[in-house]
mmCIF file with all atom_site columns, C-alpha atoms in Angstrom:
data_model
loop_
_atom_site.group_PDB
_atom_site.id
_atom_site.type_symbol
_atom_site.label_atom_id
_atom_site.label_alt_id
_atom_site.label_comp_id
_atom_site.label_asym_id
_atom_site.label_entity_id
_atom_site.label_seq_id
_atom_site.pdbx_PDB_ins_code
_atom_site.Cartn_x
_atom_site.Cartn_y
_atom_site.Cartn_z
_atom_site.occupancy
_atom_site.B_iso_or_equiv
_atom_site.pdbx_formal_charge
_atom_site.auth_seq_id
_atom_site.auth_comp_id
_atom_site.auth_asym_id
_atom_site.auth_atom_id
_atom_site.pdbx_PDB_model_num
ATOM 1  C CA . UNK A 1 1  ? 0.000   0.000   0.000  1.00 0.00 ? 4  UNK A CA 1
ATOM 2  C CA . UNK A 1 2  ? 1.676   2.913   -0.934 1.00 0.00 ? 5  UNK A CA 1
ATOM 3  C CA . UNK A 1 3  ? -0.181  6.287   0.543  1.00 0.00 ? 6  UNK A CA 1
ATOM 4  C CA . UNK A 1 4  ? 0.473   10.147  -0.347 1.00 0.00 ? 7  UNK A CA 1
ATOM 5  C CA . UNK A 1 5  ? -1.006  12.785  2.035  1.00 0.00 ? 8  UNK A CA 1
ATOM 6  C CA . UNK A 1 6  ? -2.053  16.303  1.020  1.00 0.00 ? 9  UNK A CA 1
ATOM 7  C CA . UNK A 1 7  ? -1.445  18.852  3.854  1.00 0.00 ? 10 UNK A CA 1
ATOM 8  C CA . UNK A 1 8  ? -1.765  17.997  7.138  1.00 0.00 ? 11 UNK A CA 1
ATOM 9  C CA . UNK A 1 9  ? -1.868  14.399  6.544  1.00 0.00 ? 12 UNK A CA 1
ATOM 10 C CA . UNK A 1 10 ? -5.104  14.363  4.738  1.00 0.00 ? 13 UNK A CA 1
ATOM 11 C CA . UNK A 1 11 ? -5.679  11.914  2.346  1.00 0.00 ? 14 UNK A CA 1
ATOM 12 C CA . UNK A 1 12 ? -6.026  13.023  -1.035 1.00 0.00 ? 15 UNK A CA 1
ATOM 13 C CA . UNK A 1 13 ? -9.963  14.055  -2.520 1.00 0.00 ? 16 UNK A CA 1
ATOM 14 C CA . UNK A 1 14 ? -9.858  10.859  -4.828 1.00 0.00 ? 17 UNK A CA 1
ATOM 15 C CA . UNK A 1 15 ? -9.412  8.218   -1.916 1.00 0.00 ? 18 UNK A CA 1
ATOM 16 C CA . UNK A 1 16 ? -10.735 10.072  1.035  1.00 0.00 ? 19 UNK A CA 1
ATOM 17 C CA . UNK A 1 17 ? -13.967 7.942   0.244  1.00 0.00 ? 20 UNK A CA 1
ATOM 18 C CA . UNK A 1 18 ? -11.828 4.596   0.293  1.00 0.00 ? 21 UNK A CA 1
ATOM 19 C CA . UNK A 1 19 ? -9.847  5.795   3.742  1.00 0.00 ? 22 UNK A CA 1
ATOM 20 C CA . UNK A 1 20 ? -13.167 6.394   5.394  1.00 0.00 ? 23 UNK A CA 1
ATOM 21 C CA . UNK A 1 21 ? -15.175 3.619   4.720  1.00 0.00 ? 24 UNK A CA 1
ATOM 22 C CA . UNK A 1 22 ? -12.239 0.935   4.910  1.00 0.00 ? 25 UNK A CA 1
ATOM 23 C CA . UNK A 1 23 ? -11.333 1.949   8.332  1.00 0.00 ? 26 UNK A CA 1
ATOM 24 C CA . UNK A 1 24 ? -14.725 2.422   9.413  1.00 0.00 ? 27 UNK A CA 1
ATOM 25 C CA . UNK A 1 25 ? -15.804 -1.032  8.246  1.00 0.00 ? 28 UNK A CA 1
ATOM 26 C CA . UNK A 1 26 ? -15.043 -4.209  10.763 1.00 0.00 ? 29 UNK A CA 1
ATOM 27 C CA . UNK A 1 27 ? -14.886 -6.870  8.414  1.00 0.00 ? 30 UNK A CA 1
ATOM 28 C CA . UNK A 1 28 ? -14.452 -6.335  4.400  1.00 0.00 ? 31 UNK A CA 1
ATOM 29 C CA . UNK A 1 29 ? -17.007 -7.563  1.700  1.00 0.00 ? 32 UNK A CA 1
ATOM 30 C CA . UNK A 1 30 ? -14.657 -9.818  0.795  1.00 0.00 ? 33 UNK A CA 1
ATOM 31 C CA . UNK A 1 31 ? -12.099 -12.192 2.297  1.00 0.00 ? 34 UNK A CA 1
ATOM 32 C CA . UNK A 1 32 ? -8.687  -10.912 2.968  1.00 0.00 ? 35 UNK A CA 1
ATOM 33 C CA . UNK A 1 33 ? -7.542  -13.039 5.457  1.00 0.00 ? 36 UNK A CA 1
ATOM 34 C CA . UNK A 1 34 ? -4.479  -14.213 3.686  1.00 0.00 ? 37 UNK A CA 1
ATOM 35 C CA . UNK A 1 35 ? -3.415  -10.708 2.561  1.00 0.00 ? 38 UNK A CA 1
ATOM 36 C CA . UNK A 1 36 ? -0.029  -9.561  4.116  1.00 0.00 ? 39 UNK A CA 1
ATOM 37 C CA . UNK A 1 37 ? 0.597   -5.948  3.316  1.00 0.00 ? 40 UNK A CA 1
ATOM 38 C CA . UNK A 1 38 ? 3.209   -3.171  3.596  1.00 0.00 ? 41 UNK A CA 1
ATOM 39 C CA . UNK A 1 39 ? 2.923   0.397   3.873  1.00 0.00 ? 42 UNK A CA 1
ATOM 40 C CA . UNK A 1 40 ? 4.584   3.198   2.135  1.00 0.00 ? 43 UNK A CA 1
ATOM 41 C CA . UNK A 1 41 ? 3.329   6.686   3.478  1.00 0.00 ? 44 UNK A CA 1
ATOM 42 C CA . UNK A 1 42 ? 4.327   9.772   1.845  1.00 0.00 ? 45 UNK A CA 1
ATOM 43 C CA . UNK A 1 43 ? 4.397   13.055  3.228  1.00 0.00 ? 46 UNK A CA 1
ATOM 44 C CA . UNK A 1 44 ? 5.694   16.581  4.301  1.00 0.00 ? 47 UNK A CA 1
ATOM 45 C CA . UNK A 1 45 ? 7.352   16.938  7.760  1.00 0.00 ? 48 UNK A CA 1
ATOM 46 C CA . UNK A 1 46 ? 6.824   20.437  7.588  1.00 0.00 ? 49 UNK A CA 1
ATOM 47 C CA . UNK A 1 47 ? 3.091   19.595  9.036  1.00 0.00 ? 50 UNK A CA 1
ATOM 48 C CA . UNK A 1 48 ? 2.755   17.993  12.400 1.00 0.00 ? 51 UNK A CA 1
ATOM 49 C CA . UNK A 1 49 ? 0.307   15.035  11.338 1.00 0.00 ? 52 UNK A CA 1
ATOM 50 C CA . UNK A 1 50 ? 2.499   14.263  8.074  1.00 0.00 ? 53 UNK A CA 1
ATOM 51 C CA . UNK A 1 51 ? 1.707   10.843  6.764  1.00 0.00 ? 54 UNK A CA 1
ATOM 52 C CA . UNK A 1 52 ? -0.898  10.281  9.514  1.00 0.00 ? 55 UNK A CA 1
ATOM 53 C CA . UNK A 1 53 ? -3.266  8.916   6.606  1.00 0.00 ? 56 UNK A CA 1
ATOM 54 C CA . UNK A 1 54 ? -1.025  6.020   6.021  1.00 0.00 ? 57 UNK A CA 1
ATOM 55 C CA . UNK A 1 55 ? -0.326  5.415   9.873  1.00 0.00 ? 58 UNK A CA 1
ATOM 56 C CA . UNK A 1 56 ? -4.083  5.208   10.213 1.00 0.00 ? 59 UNK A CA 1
ATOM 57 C CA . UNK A 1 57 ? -4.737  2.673   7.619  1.00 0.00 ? 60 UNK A CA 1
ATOM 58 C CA . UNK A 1 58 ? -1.895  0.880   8.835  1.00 0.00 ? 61 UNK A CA 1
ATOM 59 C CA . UNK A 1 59 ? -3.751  0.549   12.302 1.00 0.00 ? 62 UNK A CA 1
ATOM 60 C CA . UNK A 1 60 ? -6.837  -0.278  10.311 1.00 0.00 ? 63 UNK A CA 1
ATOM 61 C CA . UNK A 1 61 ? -5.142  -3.244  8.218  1.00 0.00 ? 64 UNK A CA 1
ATOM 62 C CA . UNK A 1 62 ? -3.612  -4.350  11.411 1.00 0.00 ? 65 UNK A CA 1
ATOM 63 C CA . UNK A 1 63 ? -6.699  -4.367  13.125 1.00 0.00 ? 66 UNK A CA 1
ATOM 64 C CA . UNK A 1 64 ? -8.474  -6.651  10.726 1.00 0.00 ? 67 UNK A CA 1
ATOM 65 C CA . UNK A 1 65 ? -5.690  -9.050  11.816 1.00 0.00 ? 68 UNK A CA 1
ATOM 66 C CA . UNK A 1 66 ? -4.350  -8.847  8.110  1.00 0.00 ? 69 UNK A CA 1
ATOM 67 C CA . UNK A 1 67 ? -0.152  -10.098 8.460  1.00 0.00 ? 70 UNK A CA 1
ATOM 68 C CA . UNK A 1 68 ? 2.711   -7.292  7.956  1.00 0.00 ? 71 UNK A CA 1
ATOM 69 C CA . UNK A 1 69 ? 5.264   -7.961  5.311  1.00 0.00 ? 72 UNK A CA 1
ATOM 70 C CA . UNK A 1 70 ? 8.675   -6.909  7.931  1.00 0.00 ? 73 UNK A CA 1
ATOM 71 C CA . UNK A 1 71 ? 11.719  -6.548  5.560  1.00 0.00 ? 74 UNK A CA 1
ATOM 72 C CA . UNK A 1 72 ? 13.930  -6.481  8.532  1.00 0.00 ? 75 UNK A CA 1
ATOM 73 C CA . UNK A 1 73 ? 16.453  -3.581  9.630  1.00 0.00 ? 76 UNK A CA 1
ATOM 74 C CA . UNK A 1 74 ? 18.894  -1.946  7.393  1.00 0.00 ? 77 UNK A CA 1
#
C-alpha cells in the first residue's frame, strides 16, 4: 500500500472515500484473510500530522488481523 497525504496528513480528494469507509468497516465484503501488506506513506514533515493517513490505515489493516510484510532492519 503505498499512501500520499495532502497537507496535514489528509488523504487526497480521490481516496478520502476509500480511507473512510475501509477503516470504518469491521470486516471487508470480501475475504482478505491471507493478505499480508506493507505500507509506504508519503508526506511533508513540515506539518505535524504528516503521513498520519497512512499510519491510520496501517492501524486499520492491522486491526483486521491482516499479516505485515517486515523486511527487517537496514
Amino acid at each position: 500500500m503505498i499512501c500520499s497525504t495532502t497537507g496535514d496528513g489528509v488523504p487526497p480528494t480521490d481516496a478520502r472515500e476509500f480511507v473512510e469507509s475501509f477503516v470504518k468497516k469491521k470486516k471487508a465484503d470480501f475475504d482478505l484473510s491471507a493478505l499480508r501488506y506493507a505500507a509506504l506513506a508519503l508526506g511533508d514533515k513540515n506539518y505535524p500530522h504528516y503521513c498520519r493517513t497512512g499510519r491510520v490505515l496501517d492501524e486499520a489493516f492491522a486491526g483486521k488481523n491482516y499479516q505485515p510484510i517486515h523486511f527487517g532492519k537496514y
